[in-house]
Short mmCIF file of C-alpha atoms and ligand atoms in Angstrom, two decimals:
data_model
loop_
_atom_site.label_atom_id
_atom_site.label_comp_id
_atom_site.label_asym_id
_atom_site.label_seq_id
_atom_site.Cartn_x
_atom_site.Cartn_y
_atom_site.Cartn_z
CA UNK A 1 121.18 -34.51 -1.15
CA UNK A 2 124.58 -32.89 -1.28
CA UNK A 3 124.56 -29.17 -0.51
CA UNK A 4 127.91 -28.84 -2.21
CA UNK A 5 129.68 -31.21 -4.57
CA UNK A 6 133.16 -30.65 -5.89
CA UNK A 7 133.99 -33.10 -8.69
CA UNK A 8 137.49 -33.47 -10.16
CA UNK A 9 138.15 -29.79 -9.72
CA UNK A 10 141.55 -28.40 -10.70
CA UNK A 11 142.87 -24.86 -10.91
CA UNK A 12 145.78 -23.40 -12.82
CA UNK A 13 147.03 -19.84 -12.77
CA UNK A 14 148.84 -19.57 -16.12
CA UNK A 15 151.36 -22.42 -16.04
CA UNK A 16 151.06 -23.02 -12.31
CA UNK A 17 148.74 -25.73 -11.09
CA UNK A 18 147.50 -24.81 -7.60
CA UNK A 19 144.66 -27.32 -7.13
CA UNK A 20 144.68 -30.88 -8.38
CA UNK A 21 141.69 -33.18 -8.73
CA UNK A 22 139.64 -32.10 -5.70
CA UNK A 23 136.62 -34.29 -4.84
CA UNK A 24 134.40 -33.40 -1.88
CA UNK A 25 130.69 -33.96 -1.27
CA UNK A 26 129.11 -32.10 1.62
CA UNK A 27 125.99 -33.27 3.41
CA UNK A 28 123.23 -30.93 4.52
CA UNK A 29 124.08 -29.11 7.72
CA UNK A 30 127.67 -30.28 7.70
CA UNK A 31 130.58 -28.25 9.09
CA UNK A 32 133.48 -28.91 6.74
CA UNK A 33 137.00 -27.68 7.43
CA UNK A 34 139.67 -27.04 4.82
CA UNK A 35 142.98 -27.03 6.66
CA UNK A 36 146.53 -26.88 5.39
CA UNK A 37 149.69 -24.77 5.30
CA UNK A 38 149.95 -21.36 3.67
CA UNK A 39 149.78 -21.53 -0.11
CA UNK A 40 148.19 -25.00 -0.34
CA UNK A 41 145.14 -23.61 -2.17
CA UNK A 42 142.48 -23.27 0.56
CA UNK A 43 141.35 -19.74 -0.33
CA UNK A 44 141.46 -20.52 -4.03
CA UNK A 45 139.10 -23.45 -3.52
CA UNK A 46 136.78 -21.39 -1.33
CA UNK A 47 136.75 -18.57 -3.87
CA UNK A 48 135.86 -21.06 -6.60
CA UNK A 49 132.90 -22.27 -4.52
CA UNK A 50 131.82 -18.64 -4.03
CA UNK A 51 132.23 -17.86 -7.73
CA UNK A 52 134.99 -15.31 -7.15
CA UNK A 53 137.50 -17.43 -9.07
CA UNK A 54 137.04 -19.40 -12.30
CA UNK A 55 137.24 -23.20 -12.39
CA UNK A 56 139.94 -24.57 -14.72
CA UNK A 57 138.41 -28.04 -14.92
CA UNK A 58 135.83 -30.13 -13.10
CA UNK A 59 132.42 -29.21 -11.74
CA UNK A 60 131.09 -27.48 -8.65
CA UNK A 61 127.47 -28.28 -7.83
CA UNK A 62 125.29 -26.47 -5.30
CA UNK A 63 121.98 -28.06 -4.33
CA UNK A 64 122.27 -30.41 -7.31
CA UNK A 65 122.79 -27.58 -9.82
CA UNK A 66 126.15 -27.11 -11.57
CA UNK A 67 127.23 -23.53 -10.87
CA UNK A 68 130.52 -23.24 -12.80
CA UNK A 69 129.08 -20.45 -14.94
CA UNK A 70 127.06 -18.70 -12.27
CA UNK A 71 128.14 -15.38 -10.78
CA UNK A 72 128.58 -15.07 -6.99
CA UNK A 73 125.22 -13.30 -6.76
CA UNK A 74 123.49 -16.24 -8.41
CA UNK A 75 124.80 -18.66 -5.79
CA UNK A 76 122.97 -19.00 -2.48
CA UNK A 77 126.16 -18.44 -0.49
CA UNK A 78 127.42 -15.95 2.12
CA UNK A 79 131.12 -15.50 2.78
CA UNK A 80 133.10 -14.17 5.75
CA UNK A 81 136.66 -13.11 4.96
CA UNK A 82 139.82 -12.97 7.03
CA UNK A 83 139.88 -9.19 6.75
CA UNK A 84 136.46 -8.08 7.82
CA UNK A 85 135.85 -5.98 4.72
CA UNK A 86 133.28 -3.80 6.46
CA UNK A 87 132.21 -0.51 4.86
CA UNK A 88 134.09 2.03 7.01
CA UNK A 89 131.66 4.89 6.46
CA UNK A 90 128.56 2.88 7.39
CA UNK A 91 127.51 2.04 10.92
CA UNK A 92 127.05 -1.55 12.05
CA UNK A 93 123.32 -1.60 11.25
CA UNK A 94 123.94 -0.40 7.69
CA UNK A 95 126.80 -2.85 7.24
CA UNK A 96 124.58 -5.76 8.25
CA UNK A 97 121.61 -4.76 6.10
CA UNK A 98 123.58 -3.60 3.06
CA UNK A 99 123.35 -6.88 1.18
CA UNK A 100 119.60 -7.08 1.81
CA UNK A 101 119.13 -3.53 0.58
CA UNK A 102 120.99 -4.35 -2.63
CA UNK A 103 118.61 -7.25 -3.11
CA UNK A 104 115.59 -4.99 -2.73
CA UNK A 105 114.42 -6.28 0.65
CA UNK A 106 112.03 -3.73 2.17
CA UNK A 107 112.87 -1.60 5.18
CA UNK A 108 110.66 -3.38 7.71
CA UNK A 109 112.04 -6.79 6.78
CA UNK A 110 115.59 -5.44 6.97
CA UNK A 111 115.05 -4.05 10.45
CA UNK A 112 113.71 -7.41 11.62
CA UNK A 113 116.74 -9.20 10.20
CA UNK A 114 119.20 -6.77 11.81
CA UNK A 115 117.43 -7.30 15.14
CA UNK A 116 117.56 -11.09 14.81
CA UNK A 117 121.22 -11.17 13.80
CA UNK A 118 122.36 -8.59 16.35
CA UNK A 119 120.67 -10.53 19.11
CA UNK A 120 122.26 -13.79 18.02
CA UNK A 121 125.73 -12.25 18.00
CA UNK A 122 125.15 -10.00 21.02
CA UNK A 123 125.98 -6.78 19.20
CA UNK A 124 122.66 -4.98 19.79
CA UNK A 125 124.45 -2.18 21.64
CA UNK A 126 126.91 -1.60 18.78
CA UNK A 127 124.47 -1.00 15.94
CA UNK A 128 125.06 2.76 15.69
CA UNK A 129 128.86 2.58 15.78
CA UNK A 130 131.19 2.78 12.79
CA UNK A 131 133.74 -0.04 12.25
CA UNK A 132 136.61 2.20 13.44
CA UNK A 133 134.89 2.38 16.85
CA UNK A 134 134.92 -1.42 17.28
CA UNK A 135 137.50 -3.88 18.57
CA UNK A 136 138.80 -6.65 16.29
CA UNK A 137 136.47 -9.22 17.81
CA UNK A 138 133.47 -6.92 17.48
CA UNK A 139 134.33 -6.21 13.84
CA UNK A 140 134.54 -9.90 13.11
CA UNK A 141 131.15 -10.37 14.76
CA UNK A 142 129.69 -7.71 12.48
CA UNK A 143 131.26 -9.41 9.45
CA UNK A 144 129.63 -12.67 10.53
CA UNK A 145 126.39 -10.79 11.14
CA UNK A 146 126.43 -9.52 7.59
CA UNK A 147 126.71 -13.10 6.33
CA UNK A 148 123.96 -14.30 8.70
CA UNK A 149 121.57 -11.62 7.44
CA UNK A 150 121.52 -13.40 4.11
CA UNK A 151 120.23 -16.72 5.48
CA UNK A 152 122.01 -18.63 2.67
CA UNK A 153 122.15 -22.35 1.89
CA UNK A 154 125.90 -22.37 2.53
CA UNK A 155 128.33 -20.26 4.55
CA UNK A 156 131.97 -19.88 3.58
CA UNK A 157 134.52 -18.69 6.12
CA UNK A 158 138.10 -17.86 5.15
CA UNK A 159 140.27 -17.77 8.29
CA UNK A 160 137.77 -15.51 10.08
CA UNK A 161 139.61 -15.63 13.41
CA UNK A 162 143.24 -15.32 12.35
CA UNK A 163 143.43 -11.59 13.13
CA UNK A 164 142.24 -11.98 16.70
CA UNK A 165 144.41 -12.50 19.76
CA UNK A 166 144.68 -16.02 21.16
CA UNK A 167 142.08 -15.69 23.91
CA UNK A 168 139.46 -14.02 21.74
CA UNK A 169 140.09 -16.59 19.02
CA UNK A 170 139.17 -19.40 21.39
CA UNK A 171 136.01 -17.57 22.51
CA UNK A 172 134.90 -16.82 18.96
CA UNK A 173 135.63 -20.41 17.96
CA UNK A 174 133.13 -21.60 20.55
CA UNK A 175 130.62 -19.01 19.36
CA UNK A 176 130.93 -20.11 15.76
CA UNK A 177 130.37 -23.70 16.84
CA UNK A 178 127.26 -22.69 18.80
CA UNK A 179 126.07 -20.67 15.84
CA UNK A 180 126.38 -23.68 13.59
CA UNK A 181 124.55 -25.88 16.08
CA UNK A 182 121.72 -23.36 16.19
CA UNK A 183 121.48 -22.60 12.47
CA UNK A 184 122.24 -26.10 11.17
CA UNK A 185 123.29 -24.53 7.87
CA UNK A 186 126.21 -26.10 6.00
CA UNK A 187 129.52 -24.30 6.47
CA UNK A 188 132.90 -24.54 4.77
CA UNK A 189 135.57 -23.10 7.03
CA UNK A 190 139.17 -22.46 6.02
CA UNK A 191 141.93 -22.38 8.60
CA UNK A 192 145.58 -23.27 8.93
CA UNK A 193 145.09 -23.90 12.64
CA UNK A 194 144.81 -27.61 13.33
CA UNK A 195 143.17 -27.08 16.73
CA UNK A 196 140.44 -24.98 15.10
CA UNK A 197 140.04 -27.74 12.53
CA UNK A 198 139.71 -30.47 15.17
CA UNK A 199 137.34 -28.57 17.45
CA UNK A 200 134.96 -27.20 14.81
CA UNK A 201 134.75 -29.71 12.01
CA UNK A 202 132.26 -32.50 11.44
CA UNK A 203 134.76 -33.48 8.76
CA UNK A 204 138.17 -32.14 7.90
CA UNK A 205 139.88 -32.01 4.50
CA UNK A 206 143.62 -31.85 5.14
CA UNK A 207 145.23 -30.16 2.15
CA UNK A 208 148.83 -29.91 1.02
CA UNK A 209 150.33 -28.75 -2.25
CA UNK A 210 146.97 -28.38 -3.95
CA UNK A 211 145.66 -31.81 -3.06
CA UNK A 212 143.31 -33.19 -0.44
CA UNK A 213 145.56 -35.54 1.52
CA UNK A 214 142.72 -36.96 3.60
CA UNK A 215 139.03 -36.24 4.15
CA UNK A 216 137.48 -37.59 7.33
CA UNK A 217 136.07 -36.91 10.79
CA UNK A 218 138.47 -35.37 13.32
CA UNK A 219 138.59 -38.76 15.01
CA UNK A 220 139.50 -40.60 11.78
CA UNK A 221 142.14 -38.05 10.84
CA UNK A 222 143.74 -38.12 14.29
CA UNK A 223 143.67 -41.87 14.88
CA UNK A 224 144.06 -43.10 11.32
CA UNK A 225 146.14 -40.64 9.33
CA UNK A 226 146.46 -41.64 5.67
CA UNK A 227 150.07 -40.58 5.39
CA UNK A 228 152.92 -38.99 7.27
CA UNK A 229 151.95 -35.50 6.17
CA UNK A 230 148.50 -35.72 7.78
CA UNK A 231 149.91 -37.46 10.84
CA UNK A 232 152.42 -34.66 11.39
CA UNK A 233 150.06 -31.80 10.62
CA UNK A 234 147.26 -32.73 13.01
CA UNK A 235 148.11 -32.98 16.71
CA UNK A 236 150.11 -30.78 19.07
CA UNK A 237 152.82 -31.47 20.09
CA UNK A 238 153.27 -33.29 16.80
CA UNK A 239 153.44 -37.06 16.41
CA UNK A 240 156.95 -38.49 16.85
CA UNK A 241 158.41 -40.14 13.76
CA UNK A 242 161.04 -42.70 14.65
CA UNK A 243 162.95 -44.42 11.88
CA UNK A 244 163.54 -48.03 12.91
CA UNK A 245 164.34 -51.56 11.73
CA UNK A 246 161.54 -54.11 11.67
CA UNK A 247 162.40 -57.80 12.11
CA UNK A 248 160.66 -60.82 13.63
CA UNK A 249 157.54 -58.95 14.67
CA UNK A 250 159.46 -56.25 16.55
CA UNK A 251 161.08 -52.90 15.97
CA UNK A 252 164.49 -52.06 17.36
CA UNK A 253 164.63 -48.92 19.52
CA UNK A 254 167.63 -47.36 21.25
CA UNK A 255 168.03 -44.49 23.67
CA UNK A 256 171.48 -43.15 24.59
CA UNK A 257 171.37 -45.61 27.53
CA UNK A 258 169.48 -48.73 26.50
CA UNK A 259 167.98 -50.76 23.68
CA UNK A 260 164.70 -52.60 23.25
CA UNK A 261 163.09 -54.94 20.75
CA UNK A 262 159.55 -53.64 20.94
CA UNK A 263 157.04 -56.38 20.12
CA UNK A 264 154.23 -55.17 17.88
CA UNK A 265 150.59 -56.36 17.85
CA UNK A 266 150.11 -59.28 15.46
CA UNK A 267 148.00 -57.35 12.95
CA UNK A 268 150.61 -54.59 12.73
CA UNK A 269 153.48 -57.06 12.44
CA UNK A 270 151.65 -58.90 9.63
CA UNK A 271 151.22 -55.71 7.63
CA UNK A 272 154.85 -54.72 8.08
CA UNK A 273 155.98 -58.23 7.12
CA UNK A 274 153.86 -58.02 3.96
CA UNK A 275 155.27 -54.61 3.16
CA UNK A 276 158.61 -56.38 3.04
CA UNK A 277 161.00 -53.56 3.92
CA UNK A 278 162.97 -53.67 7.13
CA UNK A 279 163.41 -49.90 7.40
CA UNK A 280 160.15 -48.22 8.43
CA UNK A 281 159.01 -45.05 10.22
CA UNK A 282 157.05 -45.57 13.42
CA UNK A 283 154.62 -42.77 14.31
CA UNK A 284 153.82 -42.39 18.02
CA UNK A 285 151.85 -39.53 19.51
CA UNK A 286 153.29 -38.02 22.72
CA UNK A 287 150.33 -39.33 24.73
CA UNK A 288 151.13 -42.87 23.57
CA UNK A 289 154.69 -42.64 24.85
CA UNK A 290 154.58 -42.27 28.61
CA UNK A 291 156.44 -43.10 31.81
CA UNK A 292 156.09 -46.81 32.59
CA UNK A 293 153.37 -47.45 35.11
CA UNK A 294 154.67 -50.54 36.90
CA UNK A 295 154.77 -52.64 33.70
CA UNK A 296 158.30 -52.09 32.48
CA UNK A 297 158.54 -55.09 30.14
CA UNK A 298 158.00 -53.01 27.01
CA UNK A 299 159.76 -49.93 28.36
CA UNK A 300 162.89 -48.18 27.15
CA UNK A 301 165.10 -46.38 29.67
CA UNK A 302 165.48 -42.81 28.38
CA UNK A 303 167.47 -39.90 29.86
CA UNK A 304 165.06 -36.95 30.08
CA UNK A 305 166.72 -33.91 28.53
CA UNK A 306 164.00 -31.29 28.79
CA UNK A 307 160.86 -31.06 30.95
CA UNK A 308 158.07 -28.77 29.72
CA UNK A 309 155.12 -28.22 32.08
CA UNK A 310 152.03 -26.80 30.34
CA UNK A 311 149.59 -27.02 33.24
CA UNK A 312 147.42 -30.10 32.68
CA UNK A 313 150.25 -32.04 30.98
CA UNK A 314 154.00 -32.14 31.18
CA UNK A 315 156.07 -32.94 28.09
CA UNK A 316 159.35 -34.81 28.33
CA UNK A 317 161.97 -34.62 25.61
CA UNK A 318 164.51 -37.34 24.96
CA UNK A 319 166.21 -39.07 22.02
CA UNK A 320 165.22 -42.42 20.53
CA UNK A 321 167.12 -43.75 17.51
CA UNK A 322 168.88 -40.36 17.42
CA UNK A 323 165.58 -38.54 16.89
CA UNK A 324 164.22 -36.04 19.40
CA UNK A 325 160.93 -37.37 20.71
CA UNK A 326 158.28 -35.98 23.02
CA UNK A 327 156.48 -38.01 25.68
CA UNK A 328 153.50 -36.81 27.68
CA UNK A 329 152.83 -37.38 31.35
CA UNK A 330 150.74 -35.97 34.18
CA UNK A 331 152.60 -33.34 36.23
CA UNK A 332 152.56 -35.56 39.34
CA UNK A 333 154.85 -38.17 37.76
CA UNK A 334 157.09 -35.72 35.87
CA UNK A 335 160.77 -36.46 36.51
CA UNK A 336 163.59 -33.96 36.98
CA UNK A 337 165.79 -33.06 34.05
CA UNK A 338 168.70 -35.47 33.75
CA UNK A 339 166.86 -38.43 35.31
CA UNK A 340 166.56 -41.64 33.36
CA UNK A 341 162.97 -42.81 33.00
CA UNK A 342 161.51 -45.98 31.53
CA UNK A 343 159.07 -44.96 28.78
CA UNK A 344 156.43 -47.34 27.41
CA UNK A 345 154.93 -47.34 23.93
CA UNK A 346 151.24 -47.89 23.29
CA UNK A 347 151.87 -50.22 20.36
CA UNK A 348 148.13 -50.57 19.63
CA UNK A 349 148.07 -46.87 18.76
CA UNK A 350 151.40 -46.65 16.92
CA UNK A 351 151.23 -46.24 13.14
CA UNK A 352 153.82 -47.03 10.48
CA UNK A 353 154.87 -45.29 7.28
CA UNK A 354 156.96 -46.19 4.27
CA UNK A 355 160.39 -44.52 4.51
CA UNK A 356 160.33 -43.24 0.95
CA UNK A 357 156.72 -42.56 0.01
CA UNK A 358 155.53 -41.51 3.52
CA UNK A 359 152.34 -43.52 2.86
CA UNK A 360 150.78 -45.38 5.75
CA UNK A 361 151.60 -49.10 5.84
CA UNK A 362 150.19 -50.16 9.20
N1 LIG B 401 145.71 -14.73 -8.81
C1 LIG B 401 146.73 -15.58 -8.69
N2 LIG B 401 147.67 -15.71 -9.65
C2 LIG B 401 148.68 -16.60 -9.53
N3 LIG B 401 148.86 -17.40 -8.48
C3 LIG B 401 147.98 -17.32 -7.48
C4 LIG B 401 146.86 -16.43 -7.52
N4 LIG B 401 146.15 -16.57 -6.38
C5 LIG B 401 146.79 -17.51 -5.66
N5 LIG B 401 147.88 -17.97 -6.32
C6 LIG B 401 148.79 -19.05 -5.86
O1 LIG B 401 148.01 -20.18 -5.61
C7 LIG B 401 148.49 -20.88 -4.48
C8 LIG B 401 147.37 -21.09 -3.50
O2 LIG B 401 146.98 -19.84 -2.96
P1 LIG B 401 145.85 -19.70 -1.86
O3 LIG B 401 145.65 -18.26 -1.60
O4 LIG B 401 144.67 -20.48 -2.28
O5 LIG B 401 146.53 -20.40 -0.61
P2 LIG B 401 145.99 -20.56 0.89
O6 LIG B 401 146.01 -22.02 1.19
O7 LIG B 401 144.71 -19.84 1.04
O8 LIG B 401 147.14 -19.86 1.73
P3 LIG B 401 147.05 -18.93 3.06
O9 LIG B 401 146.93 -19.88 4.23
O10 LIG B 401 148.38 -18.22 3.06
O11 LIG B 401 145.89 -18.00 2.90
C9 LIG B 401 149.66 -20.06 -3.93
O12 LIG B 401 150.85 -20.64 -4.37
C10 LIG B 401 149.45 -18.70 -4.54
O13 LIG B 401 150.66 -18.05 -4.74
MG1 LIG B 402 144.12 -18.17 2.19
#
């Protein structure tokens, strides 16, 4: 049974089309991420699921019931917003139980719920405080607590961590993941942070310009991006895109100091040959472009222009085919700036895109 089904859903605001033909089916207990740049339609889609925004065409189904015409209150959903939207004049306890009170839940039951939720989120000692007396992280916890009190069939989160500082964001991210593992309730989580998407999601819908570019597990999205947009959006530092000529099973690569005909795996070469265009874009992630480890046959000598240590990894910047590329290495083999290093390509992991359409070809 699908908890949530989105079928051919589109949205227009007046003349402007902001969502185009969205199709997503969510399994029970799934953690689904909607990720994409600002303005791509993430919040609009989430608001349509919640019933806060009308649906221009298509159908949204919750627990096998079409809900297009149902009000937010008639949907078994709880939502956590980017801005906590707590009632400033109510203390934490009242904020958490407010929704239950509105639904006529009796006092004893409400107290039990507040206790359960506060314990889960470790905010028992904050129950008598007003929102103004809380830190950002604590406020966000209360906002999540208010959603948890509902015990809904589906949780919706709209960038709940984007107002927190970097360290707290990472901590809360882990907490939300633990929460999901404990509750096993389906969640749709909006973010524009690709790391959040990768670490939290069972599946990720990568959106751009009102369309789902790819829907898949983090692993599928990272290893098998459907197009150049997805490939560039997921992964940090970003995938390198090197325009190159394909001929005779190889691609031609040049650094300012050397050139190489890089032989491709047979399956890749076959697909590129079938595609029939010599100019292609090779996508290589920094971790698949690394200092040669003894085997220098498939290596290209590259002058290292910038060295960026990050702690566990060091990134090396150089130019290949006049494009700035990033290679990754362990700090112990990091060269000095200005040295020339042979870099090898993991051709099994390289992907290829059409120069014009940006669609994946191999
Ligand atoms: N009420 C509205 N009227 C007209 N256009 C709107 C309305 N709400 C949103 N839009 C437009 O729809 C598009 C999608 O907006 P939306 O808020 O869904 O983006 P988003 O992906 O959530 O972005 P962000 O990451 O900045 O929150 C934007 O171009 C926005 O300007
Ligand atoms: Mg938004």
